[in-house]
Short mmCIF file of C-alpha atoms in Angstrom, two decimals:
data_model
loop_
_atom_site.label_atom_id
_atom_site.label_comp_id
_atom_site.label_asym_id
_atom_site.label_seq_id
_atom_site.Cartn_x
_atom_site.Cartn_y
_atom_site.Cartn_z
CA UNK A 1 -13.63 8.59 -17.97
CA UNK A 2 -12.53 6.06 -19.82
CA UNK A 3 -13.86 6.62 -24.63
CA UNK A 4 -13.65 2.72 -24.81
CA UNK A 5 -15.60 -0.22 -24.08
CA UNK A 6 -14.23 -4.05 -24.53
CA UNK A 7 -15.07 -7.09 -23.24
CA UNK A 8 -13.99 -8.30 -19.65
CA UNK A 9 -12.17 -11.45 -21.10
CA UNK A 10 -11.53 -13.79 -23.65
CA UNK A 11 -9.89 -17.24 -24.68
CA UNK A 12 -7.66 -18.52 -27.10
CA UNK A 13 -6.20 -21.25 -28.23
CA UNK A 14 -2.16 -21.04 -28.26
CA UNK A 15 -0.87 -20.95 -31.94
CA UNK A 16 -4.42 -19.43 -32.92
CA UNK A 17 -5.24 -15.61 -33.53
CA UNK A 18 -6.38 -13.81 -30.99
CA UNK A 19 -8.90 -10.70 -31.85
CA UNK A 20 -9.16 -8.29 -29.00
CA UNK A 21 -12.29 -5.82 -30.01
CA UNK A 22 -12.61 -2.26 -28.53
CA UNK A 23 -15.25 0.27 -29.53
CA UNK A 24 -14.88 4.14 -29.11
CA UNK A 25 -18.14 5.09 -31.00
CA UNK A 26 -17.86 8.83 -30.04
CA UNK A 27 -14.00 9.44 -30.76
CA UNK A 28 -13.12 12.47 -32.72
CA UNK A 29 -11.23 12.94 -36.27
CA UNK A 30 -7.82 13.68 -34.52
CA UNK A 31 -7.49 11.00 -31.74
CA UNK A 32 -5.61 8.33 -32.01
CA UNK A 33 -6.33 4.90 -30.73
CA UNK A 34 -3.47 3.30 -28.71
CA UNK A 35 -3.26 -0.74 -26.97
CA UNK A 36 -1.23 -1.65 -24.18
CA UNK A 37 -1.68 -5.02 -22.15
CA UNK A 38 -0.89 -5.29 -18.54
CA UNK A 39 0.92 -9.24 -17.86
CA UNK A 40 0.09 -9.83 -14.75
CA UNK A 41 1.81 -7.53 -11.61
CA UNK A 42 3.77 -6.33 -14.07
CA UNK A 43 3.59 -2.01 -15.67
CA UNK A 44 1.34 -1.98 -18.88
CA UNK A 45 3.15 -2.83 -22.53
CA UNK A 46 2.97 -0.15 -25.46
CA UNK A 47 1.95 -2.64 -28.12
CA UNK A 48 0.45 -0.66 -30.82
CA UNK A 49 -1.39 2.91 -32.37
CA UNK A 50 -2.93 4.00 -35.07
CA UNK A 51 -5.55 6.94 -36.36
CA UNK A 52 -7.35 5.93 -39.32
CA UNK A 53 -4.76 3.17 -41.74
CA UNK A 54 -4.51 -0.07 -40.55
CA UNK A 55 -1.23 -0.57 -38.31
CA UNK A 56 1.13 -3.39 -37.76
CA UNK A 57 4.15 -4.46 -36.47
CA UNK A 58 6.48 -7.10 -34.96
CA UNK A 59 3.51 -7.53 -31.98
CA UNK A 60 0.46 -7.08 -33.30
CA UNK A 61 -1.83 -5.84 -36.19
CA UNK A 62 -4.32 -2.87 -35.48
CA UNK A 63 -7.52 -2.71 -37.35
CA UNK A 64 -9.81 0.47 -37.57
CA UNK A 65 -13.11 0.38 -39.16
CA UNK A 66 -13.88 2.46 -41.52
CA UNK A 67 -16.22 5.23 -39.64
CA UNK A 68 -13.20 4.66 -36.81
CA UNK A 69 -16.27 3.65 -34.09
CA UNK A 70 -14.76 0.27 -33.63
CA UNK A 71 -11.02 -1.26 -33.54
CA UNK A 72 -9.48 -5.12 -33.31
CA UNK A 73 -6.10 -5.47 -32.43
CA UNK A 74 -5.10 -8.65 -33.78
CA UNK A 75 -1.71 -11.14 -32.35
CA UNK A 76 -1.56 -13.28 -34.85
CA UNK A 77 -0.55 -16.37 -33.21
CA UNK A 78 -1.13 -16.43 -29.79
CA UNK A 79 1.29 -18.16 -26.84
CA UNK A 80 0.82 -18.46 -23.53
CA UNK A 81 3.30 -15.83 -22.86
CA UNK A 82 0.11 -13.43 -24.36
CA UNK A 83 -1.84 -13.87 -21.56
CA UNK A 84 -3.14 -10.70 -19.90
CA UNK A 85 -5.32 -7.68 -19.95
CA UNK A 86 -5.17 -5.44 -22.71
CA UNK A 87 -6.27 -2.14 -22.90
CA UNK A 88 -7.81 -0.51 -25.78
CA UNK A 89 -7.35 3.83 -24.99
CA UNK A 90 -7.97 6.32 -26.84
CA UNK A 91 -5.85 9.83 -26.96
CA UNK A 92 -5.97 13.45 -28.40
CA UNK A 93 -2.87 14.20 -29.65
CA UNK A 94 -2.00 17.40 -27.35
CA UNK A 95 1.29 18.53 -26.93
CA UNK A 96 1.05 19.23 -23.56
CA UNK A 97 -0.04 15.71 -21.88
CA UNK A 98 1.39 12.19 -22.43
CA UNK A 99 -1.62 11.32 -20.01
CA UNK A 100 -3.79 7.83 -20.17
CA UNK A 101 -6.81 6.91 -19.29
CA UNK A 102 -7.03 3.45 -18.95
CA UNK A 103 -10.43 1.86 -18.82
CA UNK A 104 -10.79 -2.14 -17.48
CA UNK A 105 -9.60 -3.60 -20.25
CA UNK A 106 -10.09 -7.23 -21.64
CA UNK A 107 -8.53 -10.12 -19.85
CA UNK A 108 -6.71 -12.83 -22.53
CA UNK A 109 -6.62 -16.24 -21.40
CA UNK A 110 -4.46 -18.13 -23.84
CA UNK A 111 -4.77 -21.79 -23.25
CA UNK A 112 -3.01 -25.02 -24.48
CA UNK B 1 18.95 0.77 -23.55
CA UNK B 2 17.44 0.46 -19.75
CA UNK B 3 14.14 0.81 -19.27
CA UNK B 4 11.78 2.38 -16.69
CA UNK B 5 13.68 2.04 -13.24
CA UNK B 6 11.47 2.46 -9.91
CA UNK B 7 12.55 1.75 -6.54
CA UNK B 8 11.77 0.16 -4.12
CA UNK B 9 10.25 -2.56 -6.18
CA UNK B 10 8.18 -3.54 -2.59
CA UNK B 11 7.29 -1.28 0.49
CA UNK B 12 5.66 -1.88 3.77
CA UNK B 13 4.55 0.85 5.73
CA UNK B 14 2.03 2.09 8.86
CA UNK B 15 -1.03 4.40 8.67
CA UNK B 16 0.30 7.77 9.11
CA UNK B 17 3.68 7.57 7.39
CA UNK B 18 4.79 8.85 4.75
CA UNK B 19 6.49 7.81 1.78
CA UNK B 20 8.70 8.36 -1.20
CA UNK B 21 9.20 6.06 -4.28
CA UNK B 22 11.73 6.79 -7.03
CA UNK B 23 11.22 6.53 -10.85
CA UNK B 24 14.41 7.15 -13.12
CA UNK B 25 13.06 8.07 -16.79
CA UNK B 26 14.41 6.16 -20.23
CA UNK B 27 17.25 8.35 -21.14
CA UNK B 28 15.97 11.07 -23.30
CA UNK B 29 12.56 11.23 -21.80
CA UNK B 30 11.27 14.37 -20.47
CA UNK B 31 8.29 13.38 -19.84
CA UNK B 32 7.18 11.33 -16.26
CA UNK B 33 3.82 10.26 -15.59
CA UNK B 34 2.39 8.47 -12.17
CA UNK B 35 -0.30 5.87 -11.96
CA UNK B 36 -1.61 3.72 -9.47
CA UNK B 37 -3.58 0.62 -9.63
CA UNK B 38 -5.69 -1.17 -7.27
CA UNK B 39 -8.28 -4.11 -7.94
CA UNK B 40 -10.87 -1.76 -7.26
CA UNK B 41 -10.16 1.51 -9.43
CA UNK B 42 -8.04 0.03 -11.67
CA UNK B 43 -5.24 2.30 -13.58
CA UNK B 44 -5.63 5.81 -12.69
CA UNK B 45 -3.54 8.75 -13.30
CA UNK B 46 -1.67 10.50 -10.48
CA UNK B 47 -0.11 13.20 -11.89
CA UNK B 48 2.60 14.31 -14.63
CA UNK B 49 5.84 16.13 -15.07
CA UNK B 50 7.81 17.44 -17.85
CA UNK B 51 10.69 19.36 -17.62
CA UNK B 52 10.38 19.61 -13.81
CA UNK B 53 6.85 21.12 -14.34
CA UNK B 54 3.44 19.36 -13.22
CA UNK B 55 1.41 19.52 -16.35
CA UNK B 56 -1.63 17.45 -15.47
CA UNK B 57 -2.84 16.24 -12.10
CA UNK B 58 -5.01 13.27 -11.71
CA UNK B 59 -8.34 13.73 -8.76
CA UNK B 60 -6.13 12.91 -5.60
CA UNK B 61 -5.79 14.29 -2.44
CA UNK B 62 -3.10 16.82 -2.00
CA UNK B 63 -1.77 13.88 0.39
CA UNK B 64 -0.08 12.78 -2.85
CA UNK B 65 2.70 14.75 -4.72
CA UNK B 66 5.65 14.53 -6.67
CA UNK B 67 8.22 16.64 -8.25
CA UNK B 68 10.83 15.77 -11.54
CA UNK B 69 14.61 16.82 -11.35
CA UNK B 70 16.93 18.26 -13.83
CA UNK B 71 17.91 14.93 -15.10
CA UNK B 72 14.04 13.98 -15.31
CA UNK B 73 14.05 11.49 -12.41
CA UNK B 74 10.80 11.44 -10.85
CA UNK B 75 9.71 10.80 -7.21
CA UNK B 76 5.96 10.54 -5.58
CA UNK B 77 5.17 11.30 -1.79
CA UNK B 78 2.46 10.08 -0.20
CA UNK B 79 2.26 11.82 3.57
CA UNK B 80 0.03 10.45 6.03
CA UNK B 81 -0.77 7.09 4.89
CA UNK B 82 -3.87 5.49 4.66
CA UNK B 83 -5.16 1.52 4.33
CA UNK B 84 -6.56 2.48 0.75
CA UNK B 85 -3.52 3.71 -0.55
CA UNK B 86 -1.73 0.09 -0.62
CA UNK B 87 -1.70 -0.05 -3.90
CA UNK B 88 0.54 -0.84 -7.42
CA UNK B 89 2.41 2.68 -8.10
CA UNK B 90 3.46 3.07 -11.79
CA UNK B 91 5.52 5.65 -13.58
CA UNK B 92 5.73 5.95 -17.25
CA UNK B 93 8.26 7.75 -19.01
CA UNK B 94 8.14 9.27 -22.71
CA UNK B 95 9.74 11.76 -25.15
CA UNK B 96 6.55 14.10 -23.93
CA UNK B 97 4.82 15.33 -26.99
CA UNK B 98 2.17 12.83 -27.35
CA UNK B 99 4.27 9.69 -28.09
CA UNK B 100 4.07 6.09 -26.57
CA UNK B 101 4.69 5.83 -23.01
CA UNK B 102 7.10 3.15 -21.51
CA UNK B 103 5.99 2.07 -17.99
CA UNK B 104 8.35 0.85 -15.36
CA UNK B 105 7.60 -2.58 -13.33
CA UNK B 106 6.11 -0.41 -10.17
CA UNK B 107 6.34 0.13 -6.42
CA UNK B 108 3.85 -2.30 -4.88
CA UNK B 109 3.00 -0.36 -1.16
CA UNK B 110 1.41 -2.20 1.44
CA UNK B 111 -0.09 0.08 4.23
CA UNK B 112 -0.74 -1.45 7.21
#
């Protein structure tokens, strides 16, 4: 089963930030906590990871609190072309799986 | 550098066939994973290859199966076909020791 819980969907306004919230209260010290979103029909996106530090890049920024229970992943200024469901997932770093487990995600409605 | 190649990219096929769909890996990936998606499961994991080895199976049937090749190209059979199996099939592809996975654009399979 699915470590994460978001909500089913959100709206933004295009140009504004859009904050995505996920919360894994019982993940452990070594997992890591990855998002992908899913645009519609199409296979899932890697857009971002991170364990503990706060993560960003060309996509996205990742926030992790503190006590790592709850994460935001943060698109700075949002565009139409944003809209879809993005999954928060969390992962043990094994060397012998690559496997997700995708719970239902949170579906972004970006609107004009 | 390509992507995640699956073919076909749409199927159509009768209760009791069977069925193979094609994923070729991002060169360099050893790593092939399976998914499939419908509206009422969601994303769930199939099964998972690396170096021509199943590492991890998802809870299906044993109607489902794959194998990987030498050059990590991955197919998925599906014998005997059932209604619920129309579905979106996914493969990911990665290095295979715990780093992001790239997902392909799927097969979608329509069993009728």
């Amino acid at each position: 089963d699915a470590k994460t819980t978001q909500p089913p969907s959100m709206d933004c306004a295009e140009g504004r930030a859009a904050n995505l919230p996920c919360n894994h209260s019982t993940i452990s010290g070594n997992e890591y906590v990855y998002w992908y979103r899913q645009i519609h029909s199409q296979g899932p996106q890697y857009i971002i990871h991170g364990l503990k530090n706060n993560e960003t890049n060309e996509m996205a920024s990742l926030i992790i609190t503190e006590d790592r229970k709850s994460s935001t992943l943060i698109l700075p200024h949002a565009t139409l072309r944003d809209t879809a469901v993005y999954y928060c997932i969390v992962r043990v770093p094994m060397a012998n799986t690559d496997k997700l487990i995708f719970g239902t995600g949170t579906r972004l409605q970006v609107f004009p | 550098k390509a992507g995640v190649t699956q073919t076909p990219r749409y199927l159509i096929k009768t209760r009791g066939q069977q069925v193979t769909l094609s994923c070729s890996p991002i060169s360099g990936h050893r790593s092939v994973s399976w998914y499939q998606q419908t509206p009422g499961q969601g994303l769930q994991f199939l099964f998972e290859y690396f170096s021509e080895t199943q590492r991890n199976k998802g809870n299906f049937p044993g109607r489902f199966s794959g194998r990987q090749f030498s050059n990590s190209r991955s197919e998925m059979n599906v014998s005997t076909l059932e209604l619920g199996d129309s579905a979106l099939y996914l493969c990911a592809s990665s290095f295979g020791y715990n780093t992001e996975a790239f997902f392909g654009q799927g097969t979608r399979l329509t069993v009728v």
